Amino acid sequence: MYQSFQEIIEIEKNTGKPFWEIVRDNDCREMEISEEEAFLRMQKMYEAMQNADTAYDPNLSSTSGLVGGDGEKVAVARRNEALLCGPFLGLVMEKAIKMGESNACMKRIVAAPTAGSCGVLPAVFLSLEQGKGYSREQMVKALYVSAGIGGIIAQRASVSGAAGGCQAEIGAASAMAAGGVAFLLGGDGEIISHAAALAMKNLLGLACDPVAGLVEVPCVKRNVIGAVNALTSADLANAGIRSKIPPDEVFDAMRSVGRILPEDLKETGKGGLAATPTGIAFRDNLKSF
Amino acid sequence: MNSFDIIGPVMVGPSSSHTAGAVKIGNISRKLLGTSVQKADIFFHGSFLATGKGHGTDRALIAGLLGFPVDDSRIPDSFRYADESGMEYSLSGIDLGDVHPNSVKLLLFGADGHKIEIIAASVGGGAIRVTEIDGLPANFSGDYPTLVVNNLDQPGHVTEITSMLSHKSINIATMQLYRSSKGGNAVIILECDQEVPDNAIKWLAHLEGILKVTYLGLEDRSK
């Protein structure tokens, strides 16, 4: 995978190939598979996301009892046209929460890049396909753009909450989705990279402070901000707004912020929301073996 | 690294380390036992103990021992499937000392008197390490065909194994040697690039000074 946006943008300039194709070509080389096979594999990931979205069960709750049923509440509000954000953003919010809840309730999901942030990409892409009429082929290409961005983040910074805090999970997913959306809006590598950078800048330093150490509170609801932030960031980049800090430098900053973040805010369940009296009470009420 | 390390795996939630990793530890432990599991005593350590119940680590491990893959939607109901298949199990906590926080110890009993003791850790993103087998250290991921040979600490066993592998055109990726004491019990662990055939494993097991041969193939031979 590529380590910088600069590398991909240079290849784009020299060959005329779009961002997603450059990422896919790299897979073909590394995995020794054909272009068709690589595309098909990514399509299967997209279909798995769609199946996970459809399989949402509003009656489930997680083992701890902290999570479940909220996706349905958004769905009802959306159907009643009671959401200020409107029907499209409402659909995005609904899908993000549903997927996060499905994950907490031990349903099958696609880690993208992690299980805790699995709602961001499908919320954005499935809603765009459903609500804005993009083709399935376009969605798979967008997912390839996201994968390329995730690869850059994994190598320049991290895609693990334990190593980099929540900015490395919801933040990474949001940057990946933002780049994918910028591509769908017609953006080239330059615009894609700035959409990803703008998204990450909004979530830099986000603590990973799960209550009782579980992927539930606040993880599930944070999928919503990751998804919505991706859309606004893509819109800004597509409107011509650029990150004053170059995208590759933004992700270097993410790495350094992840290092500086105290251990208590990196998936240890010791700081932030986990350390509130209510968070501690939830933890103490959990059953062990 | 490729795109599917970023988008994927398809897995049953909620946690790649506490759920998918636990399934994988179960899968690999089952293969190391070499037969289906009749009885499993499972001891959770550290973060596995503290948050395992909420992450379904217990159900994930049992699912793995039953041979279910990480995206199997039967994982949440694995206790029921274990009961149906007659697999006995116990779940409890343990302090294993200075080991990875996501560690678990398994005592497995299978058909024909097969028995194995394993300590393994889920090290992040669904990847795992086996860190101890039958009381001796180990360090492998389960991503390669792996041969574990318990032997007496005496000259010649490495040569016997490596010449057998050479004869079968099997390339060795990594090799580890550990022993409890000079002249005591020793273990040789080899990660290979190709599968080791059954007849070669049987031949090894009958050699003088070889106490036990355990093989982890990428295909499941215990089914």
JSON list of N, CA and C in Angstrom, two decimals, chain B residues 83 103 117 166 168 177 214 220 223:
[
{"chain": "B", "resi": 83, "resn": "ASP", "atom": "N", "xyz": [-23.22, -27.74, 23.57]},
{"chain": "B", "resi": 83, "resn": "ASP", "atom": "CA", "xyz": [-24.07, -28.71, 24.28]},
{"chain": "B", "resi": 83, "resn": "ASP", "atom": "C", "xyz": [-24.60, -29.76, 23.32]},
{"chain": "B", "resi": 103, "resn": "SER", "atom": "N", "xyz": [-4.68, -12.67, 27.17]},
{"chain": "B", "resi": 103, "resn": "SER", "atom": "CA", "xyz": [-4.19, -14.05, 27.12]},
{"chain": "B", "resi": 103, "resn": "SER", "atom": "C", "xyz": [-5.22, -15.01, 27.68]},
{"chain": "B", "resi": 117, "resn": "GLU", "atom": "N", "xyz": [-2.17, -28.57, 26.44]},
{"chain": "B", "resi": 117, "resn": "GLU", "atom": "CA", "xyz": [-2.32, -27.37, 27.26]},
{"chain": "B", "resi": 117, "resn": "GLU", "atom": "C", "xyz": [-1.71, -26.22, 26.46]},
{"chain": "B", "resi": 166, "resn": "SER", "atom": "N", "xyz": [13.37, -31.48, 4.34]},
{"chain": "B", "resi": 166, "resn": "SER", "atom": "CA", "xyz": [14.11, -31.29, 3.09]},
{"chain": "B", "resi": 166, "resn": "SER", "atom": "C", "xyz": [13.72, -32.37, 2.08]},
{"chain": "B", "resi": 168, "resn": "LYS", "atom": "N", "xyz": [10.97, -33.90, 1.88]},
{"chain": "B", "resi": 168, "resn": "LYS", "atom": "CA", "xyz": [9.60, -33.66, 1.39]},
{"chain": "B", "resi": 168, "resn": "LYS", "atom": "C", "xyz": [9.49, -32.32, 0.64]},
{"chain": "B", "resi": 177, "resn": "LEU", "atom": "N", "xyz": [13.81, -23.19, 19.28]},
{"chain": "B", "resi": 177, "resn": "LEU", "atom": "CA", "xyz": [14.18, -24.29, 20.18]},
{"chain": "B", "resi": 177, "resn": "LEU", "atom": "C", "xyz": [14.08, -23.80, 21.62]},
{"chain": "B", "resi": 214, "resn": "THR", "atom": "N", "xyz": [2.99, -32.41, 17.40]},
{"chain": "B", "resi": 214, "resn": "THR", "atom": "CA", "xyz": [1.73, -31.70, 17.20]},
{"chain": "B", "resi": 214, "resn": "THR", "atom": "C", "xyz": [1.84, -30.93, 15.90]},
{"chain": "B", "resi": 220, "resn": "ASP", "atom": "N", "xyz": [-8.19, -27.99, 8.06]},
{"chain": "B", "resi": 220, "resn": "ASP", "atom": "CA", "xyz": [-8.61, -28.61, 9.31]},
{"chain": "B", "resi": 220, "resn": "ASP", "atom": "C", "xyz": [-8.73, -30.13, 9.11]},
{"chain": "B", "resi": 223, "resn": "LYS", "atom": "N", "xyz": [-11.75, -32.53, 11.33]},
{"chain": "B", "resi": 223, "resn": "LYS", "atom": "CA", "xyz": [-13.17, -32.66, 11.01]},
{"chain": "B", "resi": 223, "resn": "LYS", "atom": "C", "xyz": [-13.47, -34.06, 10.48]}
]
